[in-house]
Amino acid sequence: IVISPWISSHLYVTSDSPRTILKAIPDAYSRSVRDWDVVTEEQEEQINALSLQFPFPCWLRVKRGKYRDAVAYLFDAEQSNNFVTVLIPPRDFPYEMPKGSVALFDPSRLPPGISTTDVTRDGEIVAQKYKGEEYYGGLLKKSFHRYSIELVAIPHPDDIRLHIQAGWDTPFTQKAIIAFSKLSLRAGDSVRLHTPDLNGQICTTQTTLVDVERVFNVGDEVRVLAGVYQGVEGHLVQKYEDNYTICQAGTQQEVSSFH
């Protein structure tokens, strides 16, 4: 819970007295408490009915535990009983993996004679199940308490690389990549428009960054922001669709990257 000394807000707590609550508040924030109000039983029922709802779909970051700092995809719009269901790259595997591995579940690595069962929806296979766990494209379906996760507006592409690799909700992951690329846009950069009337046309940015996608041209000086070649700087010497070849500054070696 974040308490702002400038913005008035209400914090509902069940306690035996205001003094007990005040002792639990860090000293830096204790002065921000202005008034104490006791709610009636009827008001208490209304307050308990309130729930934090995340938009669907969205990206969420785990704040604690084994999956701390991992970014997950909200799998189910239904958010009841204070838990939300997400798709997240697994960190435990039913086969040998190096310690600390984060990867997609690979059923081909299961011991001989052991296999998964199919999870179907509307007659279509959508996932695989093994020892009670469900895997969608290799991503683990897992539930977290809603207060142990937080909303991520624009995830770093490296944080969702396994979601991209799994091919899960490609349009939504592509939007996240485009949104991240917009963070580095500057006036005069080439962009591709995605408005209904000008879809696909290329122009240069002015002030608005809505409905645009960054476009790189051969000869542009670039720096890789994510992936294996993160930090590499050089000039774009070749491009084909979303594949780019960069000539590194200094070494003159060429490396391939993706948009």
Short mmCIF file of C-alpha atoms in Angstrom, two decimals:
data_model
loop_
_atom_site.label_atom_id
_atom_site.label_comp_id
_atom_site.label_asym_id
_atom_site.label_seq_id
_atom_site.Cartn_x
_atom_site.Cartn_y
_atom_site.Cartn_z
CA ILE A 1 0.00 0.00 0.00
CA VAL A 2 1.39 3.41 -0.98
CA ILE A 3 0.35 6.38 1.10
CA SER A 4 0.89 9.81 -0.46
CA PRO A 5 1.26 12.86 1.82
CA TRP A 6 -0.12 15.08 -0.98
CA ILE A 7 -3.08 13.12 -2.36
CA SER A 8 -5.99 12.40 -0.05
CA SER A 9 -6.99 8.74 0.05
CA HIS A 10 -8.73 6.20 2.25
CA LEU A 11 -7.07 3.19 3.81
CA TYR A 12 -9.38 0.56 5.30
CA VAL A 13 -7.90 -1.53 8.11
CA THR A 14 -9.36 -3.99 10.60
CA SER A 15 -7.78 -3.35 14.00
CA ASP A 16 -8.51 -3.00 17.71
CA SER A 17 -7.61 0.70 17.80
CA PRO A 18 -6.15 3.59 15.76
CA ARG A 19 -3.01 3.42 17.90
CA THR A 20 -2.28 -0.12 16.70
CA ILE A 21 -2.67 1.00 13.09
CA LEU A 22 -0.46 4.05 13.60
CA LYS A 23 2.33 1.86 15.01
CA ALA A 24 2.29 -0.20 11.81
CA ILE A 25 2.70 2.82 9.54
CA PRO A 26 6.32 3.86 8.79
CA ASP A 27 7.35 7.08 10.50
CA ALA A 28 7.88 8.77 7.14
CA TYR A 29 4.16 8.42 6.39
CA SER A 30 2.56 8.74 9.83
CA ARG A 31 2.09 12.50 9.43
CA SER A 32 -0.02 11.95 6.32
CA VAL A 33 -2.82 10.44 8.44
CA ARG A 34 -5.36 13.19 9.02
CA ASP A 35 -8.60 11.61 10.24
CA TRP A 36 -9.87 8.38 11.74
CA ASP A 37 -13.36 7.12 10.95
CA VAL A 38 -15.13 4.02 12.23
CA VAL A 39 -17.24 2.36 9.52
CA THR A 40 -20.57 0.72 10.22
CA GLU A 41 -21.21 -3.00 9.63
CA GLU A 42 -23.16 -2.14 6.47
CA GLN A 43 -20.27 -0.03 5.16
CA GLU A 44 -17.85 -2.82 6.05
CA GLU A 45 -19.75 -5.25 3.81
CA GLN A 46 -19.54 -2.78 0.92
CA ILE A 47 -15.82 -2.24 1.47
CA ASN A 48 -15.12 -5.98 1.60
CA ALA A 49 -16.98 -6.35 -1.71
CA LEU A 50 -14.50 -4.02 -3.40
CA SER A 51 -11.87 -5.79 -5.48
CA LEU A 52 -8.87 -4.82 -7.52
CA GLN A 53 -9.50 -5.61 -11.18
CA PHE A 54 -6.75 -5.73 -13.76
CA PRO A 55 -7.57 -4.95 -17.40
CA PHE A 56 -7.71 -7.93 -19.73
CA PRO A 57 -5.41 -8.68 -21.39
CA CYS A 58 -2.45 -7.10 -19.63
CA TRP A 59 1.08 -7.71 -18.38
CA LEU A 60 1.74 -8.28 -14.68
CA ARG A 61 4.93 -8.39 -12.62
CA VAL A 62 5.32 -10.73 -9.64
CA LYS A 63 6.50 -8.82 -6.58
CA ARG A 64 7.63 -11.62 -4.27
CA GLY A 65 8.48 -15.30 -3.98
CA LYS A 66 10.20 -17.66 -6.39
CA TYR A 67 8.83 -15.80 -9.42
CA ARG A 68 9.79 -12.34 -8.15
CA ASP A 69 10.30 -9.79 -10.97
CA ALA A 70 8.97 -12.22 -13.60
CA VAL A 71 6.50 -10.72 -16.08
CA ALA A 72 3.34 -12.72 -16.74
CA TYR A 73 0.37 -12.52 -19.11
CA LEU A 74 -3.08 -12.29 -17.55
CA PHE A 75 -4.71 -15.50 -18.73
CA ASP A 76 -8.24 -15.23 -17.41
CA ALA A 77 -10.47 -12.16 -17.23
CA GLU A 78 -12.20 -13.76 -14.24
CA GLN A 79 -10.53 -12.39 -11.10
CA SER A 80 -12.31 -13.77 -8.06
CA ASN A 81 -11.34 -14.93 -4.57
CA ASN A 82 -8.37 -12.50 -4.57
CA PHE A 83 -6.44 -14.61 -7.07
CA VAL A 84 -5.62 -14.08 -10.73
CA THR A 85 -4.51 -16.68 -13.27
CA VAL A 86 -1.54 -15.91 -15.50
CA LEU A 87 0.77 -17.52 -18.03
CA ILE A 88 4.39 -17.34 -16.93
CA PRO A 89 7.65 -19.06 -17.99
CA PRO A 90 8.18 -21.95 -15.55
CA ARG A 91 11.12 -22.12 -13.14
CA ASP A 92 10.58 -25.71 -12.05
CA PHE A 93 10.81 -28.57 -14.53
CA PRO A 94 9.97 -32.30 -14.44
CA TYR A 95 13.34 -33.02 -16.07
CA GLU A 96 16.97 -32.02 -15.59
CA MET A 97 17.68 -28.34 -16.13
CA PRO A 98 20.54 -26.09 -14.94
CA LYS A 99 19.85 -24.36 -11.64
CA GLY A 100 18.02 -21.07 -12.08
CA SER A 101 16.76 -21.91 -15.56
CA VAL A 102 13.82 -19.98 -16.99
CA ALA A 103 12.51 -21.59 -20.17
CA LEU A 104 9.43 -22.94 -21.90
CA PHE A 105 8.24 -26.39 -20.87
CA ASP A 106 9.48 -28.95 -23.42
CA PRO A 107 7.55 -32.27 -23.34
CA SER A 108 10.17 -33.90 -25.59
CA ARG A 109 12.59 -33.81 -22.63
CA LEU A 110 10.39 -35.97 -20.41
CA PRO A 111 11.78 -39.43 -19.58
CA PRO A 112 11.02 -42.21 -22.11
CA GLY A 113 7.56 -43.66 -21.78
CA ILE A 114 6.17 -40.58 -20.03
CA SER A 115 3.92 -38.16 -21.90
CA THR A 116 1.53 -35.29 -21.33
CA THR A 117 -2.23 -35.23 -21.71
CA ASP A 118 -4.03 -32.78 -23.96
CA VAL A 119 -6.14 -29.92 -22.67
CA THR A 120 -8.96 -29.22 -25.12
CA ARG A 121 -11.36 -26.33 -25.53
CA ASP A 122 -14.24 -26.42 -28.01
CA GLY A 123 -12.73 -29.58 -29.47
CA GLU A 124 -9.32 -27.96 -30.06
CA ILE A 125 -6.10 -28.83 -28.25
CA VAL A 126 -4.96 -25.65 -26.48
CA ALA A 127 -2.48 -26.90 -23.87
CA GLN A 128 -0.63 -29.84 -22.37
CA LYS A 129 -1.02 -31.16 -18.85
CA TYR A 130 1.55 -32.98 -16.75
CA LYS A 131 1.25 -33.86 -13.04
CA GLY A 132 -1.53 -31.33 -12.51
CA GLU A 133 0.24 -28.44 -14.21
CA GLU A 134 -1.01 -26.96 -17.48
CA TYR A 135 1.33 -25.54 -20.10
CA TYR A 136 0.15 -23.27 -22.93
CA GLY A 137 2.81 -23.14 -25.62
CA GLY A 138 5.28 -24.06 -22.89
CA LEU A 139 4.08 -21.28 -20.54
CA LEU A 140 2.92 -22.35 -17.10
CA LYS A 141 -0.63 -21.57 -16.03
CA LYS A 142 -0.33 -20.36 -12.46
CA SER A 143 -2.37 -18.39 -9.93
CA PHE A 144 -1.08 -15.52 -7.79
CA HIS A 145 -2.70 -13.46 -5.08
CA ARG A 146 -3.69 -10.14 -6.61
CA TYR A 147 -1.66 -8.18 -4.06
CA SER A 148 1.51 -10.09 -4.90
CA ILE A 149 1.50 -8.79 -8.49
CA GLU A 150 1.40 -5.38 -10.13
CA LEU A 151 0.41 -3.99 -13.50
CA VAL A 152 3.14 -3.43 -16.11
CA ALA A 153 2.23 -0.79 -18.68
CA ILE A 154 5.10 -1.40 -21.11
CA PRO A 155 7.25 -4.50 -20.46
CA HIS A 156 10.83 -4.74 -21.69
CA PRO A 157 10.98 -7.13 -24.69
CA ASP A 158 13.49 -9.30 -22.83
CA ASP A 159 10.92 -9.81 -20.06
CA ILE A 160 8.35 -11.24 -22.48
CA ARG A 161 10.71 -12.98 -24.92
CA LEU A 162 9.42 -16.43 -23.93
CA HIS A 163 5.81 -15.32 -24.42
CA ILE A 164 6.85 -14.17 -27.89
CA GLN A 165 8.66 -17.46 -28.50
CA ALA A 166 5.59 -19.40 -27.36
CA GLY A 167 3.47 -17.51 -29.88
CA TRP A 168 0.92 -16.64 -27.25
CA ASP A 169 -1.47 -13.79 -28.17
CA THR A 170 0.88 -12.53 -30.87
CA PRO A 171 -1.11 -9.34 -31.61
CA PHE A 172 -0.92 -8.28 -27.95
CA THR A 173 2.79 -9.09 -27.59
CA GLN A 174 3.47 -7.22 -30.83
CA LYS A 175 1.70 -4.17 -29.40
CA ALA A 176 4.00 -4.36 -26.37
CA ILE A 177 7.09 -4.42 -28.59
CA ILE A 178 5.84 -1.45 -30.62
CA ALA A 179 5.01 0.46 -27.43
CA PHE A 180 8.53 -0.17 -26.11
CA SER A 181 10.10 1.00 -29.38
CA LYS A 182 8.13 4.26 -29.12
CA LEU A 183 10.01 5.10 -25.93
CA SER A 184 13.09 5.87 -28.02
CA LEU A 185 11.29 7.85 -30.74
CA ARG A 186 12.50 11.34 -31.49
CA ALA A 187 11.10 14.07 -33.73
CA GLY A 188 12.13 13.36 -37.32
CA ASP A 189 12.31 9.56 -36.95
CA SER A 190 10.65 7.46 -39.67
CA VAL A 191 7.44 5.71 -38.58
CA ARG A 192 4.70 3.56 -40.13
CA LEU A 193 1.13 4.74 -39.54
CA HIS A 194 -1.58 2.40 -38.23
CA THR A 195 -4.59 4.68 -38.47
CA PRO A 196 -7.52 3.30 -40.53
CA ASP A 197 -7.21 5.96 -43.23
CA LEU A 198 -3.40 5.97 -43.54
CA ASN A 199 -2.49 2.42 -42.51
CA GLY A 200 0.97 1.38 -43.73
CA GLN A 201 2.11 4.80 -44.92
CA ILE A 202 5.54 5.96 -43.76
CA CYS A 203 6.26 9.47 -42.55
CA THR A 204 8.39 11.28 -39.97
CA THR A 205 7.28 11.99 -36.41
CA GLN A 206 6.14 15.40 -35.31
CA THR A 207 4.67 15.44 -31.79
CA THR A 208 2.04 12.69 -31.46
CA LEU A 209 3.12 9.07 -31.03
CA VAL A 210 -0.31 7.45 -31.23
CA ASP A 211 -0.94 4.80 -33.91
CA VAL A 212 2.64 4.76 -35.19
CA GLU A 213 5.41 2.15 -35.39
CA ARG A 214 9.14 2.92 -35.57
CA VAL A 215 10.67 2.24 -38.99
CA PHE A 216 14.42 1.79 -39.55
CA ASN A 217 16.19 2.42 -42.86
CA VAL A 218 19.48 1.09 -44.25
CA GLY A 219 22.22 3.47 -43.14
CA ASP A 220 20.55 4.42 -39.83
CA GLU A 221 22.80 4.51 -36.79
CA VAL A 222 21.22 2.18 -34.23
CA ARG A 223 21.69 0.59 -30.82
CA VAL A 224 20.15 -2.76 -29.83
CA LEU A 225 17.91 -2.32 -26.77
CA ALA A 226 17.00 -5.93 -26.02
CA GLY A 227 18.02 -9.51 -26.73
CA VAL A 228 21.35 -11.29 -27.09
CA TYR A 229 23.02 -8.28 -28.73
CA GLN A 230 21.71 -5.72 -26.25
CA GLY A 231 23.98 -2.65 -26.21
CA VAL A 232 25.54 -3.29 -29.64
CA GLU A 233 25.87 -0.08 -31.69
CA GLY A 234 26.45 0.33 -35.40
CA HIS A 235 24.81 1.01 -38.75
CA LEU A 236 21.93 -0.85 -40.35
CA VAL A 237 23.28 -2.43 -43.53
CA GLN A 238 20.41 -4.74 -44.48
CA LYS A 239 16.80 -5.37 -43.54
CA TYR A 240 14.10 -7.86 -44.53
CA GLU A 241 10.70 -7.61 -42.86
CA ASP A 242 11.52 -7.69 -39.11
CA ASN A 243 15.08 -9.02 -39.55
CA TYR A 244 17.95 -6.52 -39.44
CA THR A 245 21.70 -6.83 -40.08
CA ILE A 246 23.86 -4.39 -38.17
CA CYS A 247 27.50 -3.58 -38.85
CA GLN A 248 29.10 -2.98 -35.46
CA ALA A 249 30.99 0.22 -34.93
CA GLY A 250 34.69 -0.38 -34.39
CA THR A 251 34.88 -4.14 -35.14
CA GLN A 252 32.93 -3.89 -38.44
CA GLN A 253 31.44 -7.31 -37.67
CA GLU A 254 27.85 -7.94 -38.76
CA VAL A 255 25.18 -9.27 -36.43
CA SER A 256 21.51 -10.08 -37.01
CA SER A 257 18.73 -8.78 -34.80
CA PHE A 258 14.94 -8.59 -34.75
CA HIS A 259 12.62 -5.62 -34.53
#
